[in-house]
Tab-separated table of N, CA and C in Angstrom:
chain	number	residue	atom	x	y	z
A	1165	MET	N	27.365	-42.862	-59.530
A	1165	MET	CA	28.540	-42.166	-59.046
A	1165	MET	C	28.076	-40.873	-58.375
A	1166	ARG	N	28.509	-40.669	-57.197
A	1166	ARG	CA	28.152	-39.491	-56.421
A	1166	ARG	C	29.292	-38.504	-56.418
A	1167	LEU	N	28.922	-37.265	-56.506
A	1167	LEU	CA	29.914	-36.200	-56.460
A	1167	LEU	C	30.036	-35.751	-55.015
A	1168	ARG	N	31.249	-35.805	-54.503
A	1168	ARG	CA	31.473	-35.410	-53.119
A	1168	ARG	C	32.060	-34.008	-53.093
A	1169	LEU	N	31.302	-33.123	-52.472
A	1169	LEU	CA	31.768	-31.748	-52.331
A	1169	LEU	C	32.057	-31.475	-50.870
A	1170	GLY	N	33.068	-30.668	-50.707
A	1170	GLY	CA	33.409	-30.284	-49.346
A	1170	GLY	C	32.482	-29.179	-48.858
A	1171	VAL	N	32.581	-28.886	-47.586
A	1171	VAL	CA	31.747	-27.852	-46.982
A	1171	VAL	C	32.000	-26.503	-47.648
A	1172	ALA	N	33.219	-26.193	-47.976
A	1172	ALA	CA	33.551	-24.908	-48.605
A	1172	ALA	C	32.900	-24.794	-49.981
A	1173	HIS	N	32.937	-25.887	-50.741
A	1173	HIS	CA	32.318	-25.870	-52.060
A	1173	HIS	C	30.797	-25.740	-51.956
A	1174	LYS	N	30.213	-26.440	-51.002
A	1174	LYS	CA	28.767	-26.361	-50.811
A	1174	LYS	C	28.360	-24.934	-50.411
A	1175	LEU	N	29.146	-24.326	-49.520
A	1175	LEU	CA	28.864	-22.963	-49.088
A	1175	LEU	C	29.003	-21.995	-50.271
A	1176	LEU	N	30.016	-22.198	-51.098
A	1176	LEU	CA	30.232	-21.366	-52.278
A	1176	LEU	C	29.055	-21.496	-53.255
A	1177	LEU	N	28.577	-22.697	-53.483
A	1177	LEU	CA	27.413	-22.909	-54.345
A	1177	LEU	C	26.160	-22.280	-53.745
A	1178	LEU	N	26.032	-22.388	-52.454
A	1178	LEU	CA	24.872	-21.828	-51.775
A	1178	LEU	C	24.817	-20.309	-51.928
A	1179	ILE	N	25.960	-19.673	-52.041
A	1179	ILE	CA	26.024	-18.219	-52.214
A	1179	ILE	C	26.025	-17.849	-53.704
A	1180	ALA	N	26.759	-18.610	-54.536
A	1180	ALA	CA	26.953	-18.251	-55.946
A	1180	ALA	C	25.694	-18.401	-56.790
A	1181	VAL	N	24.927	-19.459	-56.583
A	1181	VAL	CA	23.746	-19.688	-57.430
A	1181	VAL	C	22.711	-18.573	-57.248
A	1182	PRO	N	22.277	-18.230	-56.036
A	1182	PRO	CA	21.319	-17.116	-55.908
A	1182	PRO	C	21.897	-15.781	-56.379
A	1183	LEU	N	23.192	-15.583	-56.164
A	1183	LEU	CA	23.832	-14.345	-56.609
A	1183	LEU	C	23.806	-14.247	-58.133
A	1184	ALA	N	24.059	-15.357	-58.820
A	1184	ALA	CA	24.027	-15.358	-60.287
A	1184	ALA	C	22.619	-15.049	-60.791
A	1185	PHE	N	21.608	-15.654	-60.164
A	1185	PHE	CA	20.234	-15.360	-60.559
A	1185	PHE	C	19.873	-13.898	-60.288
A	1186	GLN	N	20.353	-13.369	-59.184
A	1186	GLN	CA	20.063	-11.968	-58.852
A	1186	GLN	C	20.730	-11.029	-59.862
A	1187	VAL	N	21.963	-11.319	-60.235
A	1187	VAL	CA	22.658	-10.494	-61.231
A	1187	VAL	C	21.921	-10.564	-62.571
A	1188	ALA	N	21.471	-11.759	-62.971
A	1188	ALA	CA	20.723	-11.897	-64.222
A	1188	ALA	C	19.408	-11.133	-64.146
A	1189	PHE	N	18.728	-11.189	-63.017
A	1189	PHE	CA	17.465	-10.469	-62.844
A	1189	PHE	C	17.681	-8.964	-62.914
A	1190	ILE	N	18.720	-8.466	-62.261
A	1190	ILE	CA	19.022	-7.032	-62.299
A	1190	ILE	C	19.344	-6.603	-63.729
A	1191	GLY	N	20.103	-7.420	-64.454
A	1191	GLY	CA	20.408	-7.121	-65.851
A	1191	GLY	C	19.145	-7.047	-66.695
A	1192	LEU	N	18.213	-7.966	-66.458
A	1192	LEU	CA	16.950	-7.956	-67.183
A	1192	LEU	C	16.134	-6.707	-66.850
A	1193	VAL	N	16.105	-6.314	-65.588
A	1193	VAL	CA	15.367	-5.118	-65.176
A	1193	VAL	C	15.971	-3.871	-65.831
A	1194	VAL	N	17.297	-3.783	-65.873
A	1194	VAL	CA	17.966	-2.634	-66.500
A	1194	VAL	C	17.645	-2.582	-67.993
A	1195	LYS	N	17.669	-3.753	-68.657
A	1195	LYS	CA	17.343	-3.789	-70.087
A	1195	LYS	C	15.901	-3.352	-70.325
A	1196	LEU	N	14.976	-3.836	-69.527
A	1196	LEU	CA	13.576	-3.448	-69.672
A	1196	LEU	C	13.386	-1.958	-69.421
A	1197	GLN	N	14.111	-1.410	-68.459
A	1197	GLN	CA	14.007	0.022	-68.172
A	1197	GLN	C	14.508	0.846	-69.360
A	1198	ARG	N	15.624	0.428	-69.957
A	1198	ARG	CA	16.145	1.143	-71.130
A	1198	ARG	C	15.179	1.054	-72.300
A	1199	ASP	N	14.594	-0.134	-72.512
A	1199	ASP	CA	13.617	-0.296	-73.588
A	1199	ASP	C	12.402	0.603	-73.362
A	1200	THR	N	11.971	0.702	-72.117
A	1200	THR	CA	10.826	1.547	-71.784
A	1200	THR	C	11.151	3.014	-72.022
A	1201	GLU	N	12.334	3.450	-71.638
A	1201	GLU	CA	12.738	4.838	-71.863
A	1201	GLU	C	12.820	5.145	-73.353
A	1202	ARG	N	13.341	4.211	-74.139
A	1202	ARG	CA	13.428	4.395	-75.592
A	1202	ARG	C	12.022	4.497	-76.190
A	1203	ALA	N	11.122	3.645	-75.728
A	1203	ALA	CA	9.746	3.698	-76.224
A	1203	ALA	C	9.065	5.013	-75.841
A	1204	GLN	N	9.348	5.523	-74.648
A	1204	GLN	CA	8.778	6.809	-74.231
A	1204	GLN	C	9.310	7.944	-75.101
A	1205	ARG	N	10.618	7.938	-75.370
A	1205	ARG	CA	11.190	8.973	-76.239
A	1205	ARG	C	10.570	8.912	-77.625
A	1206	TRP	N	10.396	7.705	-78.166
A	1206	TRP	CA	9.787	7.531	-79.483
A	1206	TRP	C	8.355	8.031	-79.475
A	1207	SER	N	7.636	7.726	-78.411
A	1207	SER	CA	6.247	8.157	-78.290
A	1207	SER	C	6.150	9.683	-78.227
A	1208	LEU	N	7.015	10.310	-77.451
A	1208	LEU	CA	7.020	11.775	-77.362
A	1208	LEU	C	7.365	12.403	-78.707
A	1209	ARG	N	8.311	11.804	-79.408
A	1209	ARG	CA	8.688	12.311	-80.729
A	1209	ARG	C	7.508	12.201	-81.690
A	1210	THR	N	6.812	11.075	-81.634
A	1210	THR	CA	5.645	10.877	-82.482
A	1210	THR	C	4.558	11.897	-82.151
A	1211	GLU	N	4.351	12.161	-80.861
A	1211	GLU	CA	3.368	13.168	-80.467
A	1211	GLU	C	3.762	14.549	-80.981
A	1212	ASP	N	5.059	14.882	-80.908
A	1212	ASP	CA	5.528	16.172	-81.427
A	1212	ASP	C	5.271	16.283	-82.930
A	1213	ILE	N	5.571	15.212	-83.654
A	1213	ILE	CA	5.363	15.211	-85.104
A	1213	ILE	C	3.880	15.378	-85.425
A	1214	THR	N	3.039	14.648	-84.708
A	1214	THR	CA	1.598	14.742	-84.935
A	1214	THR	C	1.081	16.142	-84.625
A	1215	ALA	N	1.545	16.715	-83.517
A	1215	ALA	CA	1.108	18.070	-83.143
A	1215	ALA	C	1.526	19.088	-84.198
A	1216	LYS	N	2.762	18.976	-84.696
A	1216	LYS	CA	3.225	19.905	-85.729
A	1216	LYS	C	2.453	19.713	-87.030
A	1217	ALA	N	2.136	18.463	-87.361
A	1217	ALA	CA	1.374	18.205	-88.585
A	1217	ALA	C	-0.024	18.819	-88.488
A	1218	TYR	N	-0.656	18.686	-87.334
A	1218	TYR	CA	-1.976	19.307	-87.155
A	1218	TYR	C	-1.865	20.826	-87.154
A	1219	SER	N	-0.787	21.342	-86.607
A	1219	SER	CA	-0.562	22.789	-86.637
A	1219	SER	C	-0.431	23.266	-88.081
A	1220	LEU	N	0.308	22.511	-88.879
A	1220	LEU	CA	0.462	22.837	-90.300
A	1220	LEU	C	-0.889	22.796	-91.008
A	1221	LEU	N	-1.677	21.782	-90.711
A	1221	LEU	CA	-3.001	21.685	-91.313
A	1221	LEU	C	-3.852	22.906	-90.954
A	1222	GLY	N	-3.799	23.317	-89.699
A	1222	GLY	CA	-4.549	24.501	-89.281
A	1222	GLY	C	-4.115	25.745	-90.018
A	1223	LEU	N	-2.810	25.894	-90.227
A	1223	LEU	CA	-2.303	27.056	-90.956
A	1223	LEU	C	-2.757	27.040	-92.418
A	1224	LEU	N	-2.746	25.850	-93.023
A	1224	LEU	CA	-3.192	25.744	-94.409
A	1224	LEU	C	-4.685	26.071	-94.538
A	1225	VAL	N	-5.465	25.609	-93.582
A	1225	VAL	CA	-6.897	25.930	-93.583
A	1225	VAL	C	-7.092	27.426	-93.401
A	1226	GLU	N	-6.287	28.029	-92.535
A	1226	GLU	CA	-6.380	29.476	-92.307
A	1226	GLU	C	-6.084	30.253	-93.591
A	1227	ILE	N	-5.050	29.824	-94.321
A	1227	ILE	CA	-4.720	30.496	-95.585
A	1227	ILE	C	-5.875	30.370	-96.573
A	1228	ASP	N	-6.409	29.150	-96.707
A	1228	ASP	CA	-7.529	28.961	-97.629
A	1228	ASP	C	-8.726	29.811	-97.228
A	1229	SER	N	-8.997	29.857	-95.933
A	1229	SER	CA	-10.132	30.659	-95.454
A	1229	SER	C	-9.923	32.143	-95.744
A	1230	ASP	N	-8.711	32.620	-95.466
A	1230	ASP	CA	-8.413	34.034	-95.733
A	1230	ASP	C	-8.516	34.342	-97.229
A	1231	LEU	N	-8.019	33.431	-98.043
A	1231	LEU	CA	-8.085	33.640	-99.488
A	1231	LEU	C	-9.542	33.694	-99.963
A	1232	ARG	N	-10.340	32.752	-99.490
A	1232	ARG	CA	-11.760	32.750	-99.877
A	1232	ARG	C	-12.462	34.018	-99.394
A	1233	ALA	N	-12.184	34.381	-98.142
A	1233	ALA	CA	-12.823	35.590	-97.597
A	1233	ALA	C	-12.408	36.820	-98.395
A	1234	GLY	N	-11.135	36.879	-98.772
A	1234	GLY	CA	-10.667	38.008	-99.566
A	1234	GLY	C	-11.309	38.057	-100.933
A	1235	ILE	N	-11.484	36.891	-101.542
A	1235	ILE	CA	-12.117	36.842	-102.863
A	1235	ILE	C	-13.579	37.251	-102.763
A	1236	ILE	N	-14.263	36.739	-101.742
A	1236	ILE	CA	-15.694	37.037	-101.602
A	1236	ILE	C	-15.925	38.506	-101.262
A	1237	THR	N	-15.153	39.036	-100.318
A	1237	THR	CA	-15.395	40.408	-99.855
A	1237	THR	C	-14.638	41.449	-100.650
A	1238	GLY	N	-13.512	41.033	-101.243
A	1238	GLY	CA	-12.664	41.989	-101.939
A	1238	GLY	C	-11.851	42.845	-100.977
A	1239	TYR	N	-11.859	42.490	-99.704
A	1239	TYR	CA	-11.157	43.264	-98.681
A	1239	TYR	C	-9.696	42.831	-98.638
A	1240	PRO	N	-8.722	43.725	-98.877
A	1240	PRO	CA	-7.317	43.338	-99.026
A	1240	PRO	C	-6.632	42.872	-97.736
A	1241	ASP	N	-7.187	43.189	-96.571
A	1241	ASP	CA	-6.538	42.755	-95.324
A	1241	ASP	C	-6.453	41.239	-95.218
A	1242	PHE	N	-7.378	40.543	-95.834
A	1242	PHE	CA	-7.330	39.082	-95.806
A	1242	PHE	C	-6.085	38.575	-96.523
A	1243	PHE	N	-5.674	39.274	-97.558
A	1243	PHE	CA	-4.490	38.850	-98.304
A	1243	PHE	C	-3.211	39.200	-97.557
A	1244	ASP	N	-3.263	40.241	-96.742
A	1244	ASP	CA	-2.081	40.620	-95.967
A	1244	ASP	C	-1.788	39.600	-94.872
A	1245	SER	N	-2.825	39.026	-94.278
A	1245	SER	CA	-2.594	38.023	-93.243
A	1245	SER	C	-1.989	36.754	-93.836
A	1246	TYR	N	-2.145	36.589	-95.150
A	1246	TYR	CA	-1.561	35.436	-95.832
A	1246	TYR	C	-0.045	35.405	-95.678
A	1247	ALA	N	0.613	36.547	-95.766
A	1247	ALA	CA	2.077	36.605	-95.655
A	1247	ALA	C	2.536	36.155	-94.274
A	1248	GLU	N	1.817	36.570	-93.241
A	1248	GLU	CA	2.176	36.146	-91.886
A	1248	GLU	C	2.010	34.635	-91.728
A	1249	THR	N	0.903	34.122	-92.225
A	1249	THR	CA	0.639	32.690	-92.116
A	1249	THR	C	1.647	31.899	-92.935
A	1250	ASP	N	2.035	32.428	-94.092
A	1250	ASP	CA	3.027	31.765	-94.932
A	1250	ASP	C	4.350	31.612	-94.190
A	1251	HIS	N	4.720	32.617	-93.425
A	1251	HIS	CA	5.953	32.556	-92.622
A	1251	HIS	C	5.834	31.463	-91.554
A	1252	GLU	N	4.683	31.365	-90.923
A	1252	GLU	CA	4.455	30.327	-89.907
A	1252	GLU	C	4.509	28.930	-90.529
A	1253	ILE	N	3.996	28.803	-91.739
A	1253	ILE	CA	4.041	27.509	-92.431
A	1253	ILE	C	5.486	27.103	-92.672
A	1254	ALA	N	6.314	28.040	-93.115
A	1254	ALA	CA	7.725	27.738	-93.358
A	1254	ALA	C	8.417	27.283	-92.072
A	1255	LYS	N	8.131	27.965	-90.961
A	1255	LYS	CA	8.720	27.567	-89.674
A	1255	LYS	C	8.253	26.170	-89.260
A	1256	THR	N	6.980	25.899	-89.448
A	1256	THR	CA	6.426	24.598	-89.064
A	1256	THR	C	7.025	23.486	-89.916
A	1257	LEU	N	7.194	23.736	-91.209
A	1257	LEU	CA	7.803	22.730	-92.077
A	1257	LEU	C	9.261	22.462	-91.697
A	1258	ARG	N	10.000	23.526	-91.333
A	1258	ARG	CA	11.387	23.335	-90.883
A	1258	ARG	C	11.424	22.461	-89.628
A	1259	ARG	N	10.529	22.731	-88.685
A	1259	ARG	CA	10.483	21.954	-87.438
A	1259	ARG	C	10.100	20.505	-87.725
A	1260	LEU	N	9.163	20.302	-88.638
A	1260	LEU	CA	8.786	18.936	-89.002
A	1260	LEU	C	9.957	18.185	-89.621
A	1261	ARG	N	10.720	18.863	-90.482
A	1261	ARG	CA	11.906	18.228	-91.078
A	1261	ARG	C	12.895	17.822	-89.999
A	1262	GLU	N	13.087	18.681	-89.000
A	1262	GLU	CA	13.987	18.343	-87.898
A	1262	GLU	C	13.477	17.122	-87.134
A	1263	LEU	N	12.184	17.074	-86.897
A	1263	LEU	CA	11.611	15.982	-86.112
A	1263	LEU	C	11.683	14.640	-86.831
A	1264	VAL	N	11.570	14.639	-88.162
A	1264	VAL	CA	11.576	13.369	-88.893
A	1264	VAL	C	12.970	12.985	-89.401
A	1265	ARG	N	13.968	13.756	-89.030
A	1265	ARG	CA	15.323	13.425	-89.446
A	1265	ARG	C	15.663	12.010	-88.957
A	1266	GLY	N	16.170	11.195	-89.852
A	1266	GLY	CA	16.499	9.817	-89.515
A	1266	GLY	C	15.340	8.856	-89.743
A	1267	MET	N	14.250	9.354	-90.282
A	1267	MET	CA	13.076	8.529	-90.584
A	1267	MET	C	12.803	8.674	-92.082
A	1268	PRO	N	13.366	7.797	-92.918
A	1268	PRO	CA	13.315	7.992	-94.372
A	1268	PRO	C	11.908	8.136	-94.948
A	1269	ALA	N	10.971	7.309	-94.556
A	1269	ALA	CA	9.623	7.383	-95.122
A	1269	ALA	C	8.952	8.709	-94.777
A	1270	GLN	N	9.124	9.144	-93.538
A	1270	GLN	CA	8.510	10.403	-93.123
A	1270	GLN	C	9.193	11.591	-93.784
A	1271	THR	N	10.498	11.499	-93.987
A	1271	THR	CA	11.230	12.570	-94.660
A	1271	THR	C	10.722	12.742	-96.087
A	1272	VAL	N	10.506	11.628	-96.780
A	1272	VAL	CA	9.969	11.686	-98.148
A	1272	VAL	C	8.570	12.304	-98.126
A	1273	ALA	N	7.758	11.907	-97.150
A	1273	ALA	CA	6.398	12.457	-97.055
A	1273	ALA	C	6.430	13.961	-96.808
A	1274	ILE	N	7.322	14.414	-95.938
A	1274	ILE	CA	7.427	15.852	-95.651
A	1274	ILE	C	7.878	16.602	-96.901
A	1275	GLU	N	8.784	16.037	-97.662
A	1275	GLU	CA	9.234	16.701	-98.890
A	1275	GLU	C	8.105	16.781	-99.916
A	1276	ARG	N	7.284	15.730	-100.000
A	1276	ARG	CA	6.134	15.772	-100.914
A	1276	ARG	C	5.145	16.845	-100.477
A	1277	VAL	N	4.902	16.921	-99.177
A	1277	VAL	CA	3.993	17.944	-98.654
A	1277	VAL	C	4.561	19.330	-98.933
A	1278	THR	N	5.866	19.491	-98.723
A	1278	THR	CA	6.514	20.786	-98.949
A	1278	THR	C	6.377	21.220	-100.399
A	1279	SER	N	6.601	20.293	-101.335
A	1279	SER	CA	6.495	20.667	-102.747
A	1279	SER	C	5.043	20.980	-103.119
A	1280	ALA	N	4.084	20.255	-102.554
A	1280	ALA	CA	2.669	20.552	-102.831
A	1280	ALA	C	2.283	21.913	-102.256
A	1281	ILE	N	2.779	22.203	-101.070
A	1281	ILE	CA	2.480	23.501	-100.455
A	1281	ILE	C	3.111	24.630	-101.269
A	1282	ALA	N	4.329	24.407	-101.758
A	1282	ALA	CA	5.002	25.435	-102.566
A	1282	ALA	C	4.229	25.697	-103.858
A	1283	ALA	N	3.761	24.627	-104.498
A	1283	ALA	CA	2.993	24.805	-105.737
A	1283	ALA	C	1.683	25.533	-105.456
A	1284	LYS	N	1.041	25.151	-104.366
A	1284	LYS	CA	-0.217	25.821	-104.021
A	1284	LYS	C	0.043	27.267	-103.601
A	1285	ALA	N	1.173	27.519	-102.946
A	1285	ALA	CA	1.513	28.883	-102.531
A	1285	ALA	C	1.706	29.777	-103.750
A	1286	ASP	N	2.312	29.254	-104.812
A	1286	ASP	CA	2.466	30.042	-106.038
A	1286	ASP	C	1.104	30.453	-106.591
A	1287	LEU	N	0.204	29.501	-106.598
A	1287	LEU	CA	-1.141	29.785	-107.099
A	1287	LEU	C	-1.856	30.774	-106.180
A	1288	THR	N	-1.744	30.575	-104.891
A	1288	THR	CA	-2.390	31.471	-103.924
A	1288	THR	C	-1.806	32.870	-104.016
A	1289	ASP	N	-0.491	32.954	-104.195
A	1289	ASP	CA	0.141	34.264	-104.376
A	1289	ASP	C	-0.414	34.976	-105.606
A	1290	ALA	N	-0.579	34.223	-106.682
A	1290	ALA	CA	-1.101	34.821	-107.911
A	1290	ALA	C	-2.528	35.326	-107.699
A	1291	ILE	N	-3.329	34.535	-106.999
A	1291	ILE	CA	-4.709	34.959	-106.733
A	1291	ILE	C	-4.713	36.198	-105.849
A	1292	ALA	N	-3.943	36.165	-104.775
A	1292	ALA	CA	-3.906	37.297	-103.842
A	1292	ALA	C	-3.427	38.562	-104.538
A	1293	GLU	N	-2.373	38.433	-105.333
A	1293	GLU	CA	-1.841	39.603	-106.044
A	1293	GLU	C	-2.854	40.127	-107.053
A	1294	GLY	N	-3.496	39.220	-107.753
A	1294	GLY	CA	-4.512	39.633	-108.716
A	1294	GLY	C	-5.700	40.294	-108.049
A	1295	MET	N	-6.090	39.793	-106.883
A	1295	MET	CA	-7.225	40.392	-106.170
A	1295	MET	C	-6.858	41.763	-105.616
A	1296	ARG	N	-5.631	41.938	-105.191
A	1296	ARG	CA	-5.205	43.250	-104.692
A	1296	ARG	C	-5.294	44.300	-105.799
A	1297	HIS	N	-4.928	43.889	-107.021
A	1297	HIS	CA	-4.881	44.825	-108.143
A	1297	HIS	C	-6.094	44.685	-109.060
A	1298	ARG	N	-7.017	43.836	-108.671
A	1298	ARG	CA	-8.245	43.603	-109.440
A	1298	ARG	C	-7.948	43.130	-110.864
A	1299	THR	N	-6.935	42.265	-110.987
A	1299	THR	CA	-6.561	41.778	-112.322
A	1299	THR	C	-6.491	40.250	-112.352
A	1300	VAL	N	-7.399	39.576	-111.696
A	1300	VAL	CA	-7.360	38.109	-111.650
A	1300	VAL	C	-7.842	37.551	-112.986
A	1301	ASN	N	-7.039	36.669	-113.561
A	1301	ASN	CA	-7.400	35.986	-114.790
A	1301	ASN	C	-7.739	34.543	-114.399
A	1302	PHE	N	-9.036	34.272	-114.194
A	1302	PHE	CA	-9.432	32.962	-113.691
A	1302	PHE	C	-9.163	31.843	-114.691
A	1303	THR	N	-9.172	32.130	-115.965
A	1303	THR	CA	-8.850	31.113	-116.955
A	1303	THR	C	-7.403	30.678	-116.797
A	1304	MET	N	-6.516	31.656	-116.624
A	1304	MET	CA	-5.105	31.335	-116.420
A	1304	MET	C	-4.892	30.570	-115.119
A	1305	LEU	N	-5.631	30.930	-114.095
A	1305	LEU	CA	-5.514	30.223	-112.822
A	1305	LEU	C	-5.958	28.769	-112.947
A	1306	LYS	N	-7.014	28.512	-113.740
A	1306	LYS	CA	-7.466	27.141	-113.957
A	1306	LYS	C	-6.387	26.327	-114.667
A	1307	VAL	N	-5.717	26.955	-115.624
A	1307	VAL	CA	-4.636	26.271	-116.340
A	1307	VAL	C	-3.505	25.940	-115.370
A	1308	ARG	N	-3.131	26.895	-114.533
A	1308	ARG	CA	-2.069	26.655	-113.552
A	1308	ARG	C	-2.478	25.583	-112.548
A	1309	LEU	N	-3.733	25.587	-112.157
A	1309	LEU	CA	-4.252	24.601	-111.234
A	1309	LEU	C	-4.144	23.206	-111.837
A	1310	ALA	N	-4.553	23.070	-113.077
A	1310	ALA	CA	-4.488	21.776	-113.756
A	1310	ALA	C	-3.040	21.343	-113.966
A	1311	ARG	N	-2.177	22.275	-114.337
A	1311	ARG	CA	-0.781	21.948	-114.597
A	1311	ARG	C	-0.085	21.467	-113.330
A	1312	ASN	N	-0.374	22.105	-112.219
A	1312	ASN	CA	0.255	21.732	-110.957
A	1312	ASN	C	-0.467	20.603	-110.246
A	1313	ASN	N	-1.569	20.126	-110.849
A	1313	ASN	CA	-2.358	19.048	-110.268
A	1313	ASN	C	-2.749	19.377	-108.827
A	1314	LEU	N	-3.275	20.563	-108.631
A	1314	LEU	CA	-3.631	21.018	-107.285
A	1314	LEU	C	-5.131	20.936	-107.031
A	1315	ALA	N	-5.837	20.263	-107.860
A	1315	ALA	CA	-7.271	20.190	-107.685
A	1315	ALA	C	-7.637	19.522	-106.363
A	1316	THR	N	-6.802	18.614	-105.896
A	1316	THR	CA	-7.101	17.898	-104.649
A	1316	THR	C	-6.198	18.300	-103.504
A	1317	VAL	N	-5.327	19.266	-103.707
A	1317	VAL	CA	-4.402	19.667	-102.636
A	1317	VAL	C	-5.114	20.605	-101.701
């Protein structure tokens, strides 16, 4: 059985079929472009998070270095720079929390890091204050270190 189409129907098919494929192709290109833009935004966000995390690491190393230098030399200016760095750490942690908002695993990790930093900051504050006044009780500091499990922080 043959299907008989008129000239008008044939002309309509001749125009409609390529047009339908073109519309589908354009839709696919638009979807791919949106996916690419989303991936770029995600990548930039990841780079921001990584940069802030490395910045935080640098600040923590700076605090440890200043604390060690202050203990070794007994020079109080090293302990004064600790307060400035502590403020920068707080700002960096706030920015990291903003960046990981909506990412549950990363949010939990940032909170764990924040609590570890807070515990270590208490210990560092005690050392700095004791060194300023020459009243460091290293036995007590060891107890606090063990209690807060900061041996590896």
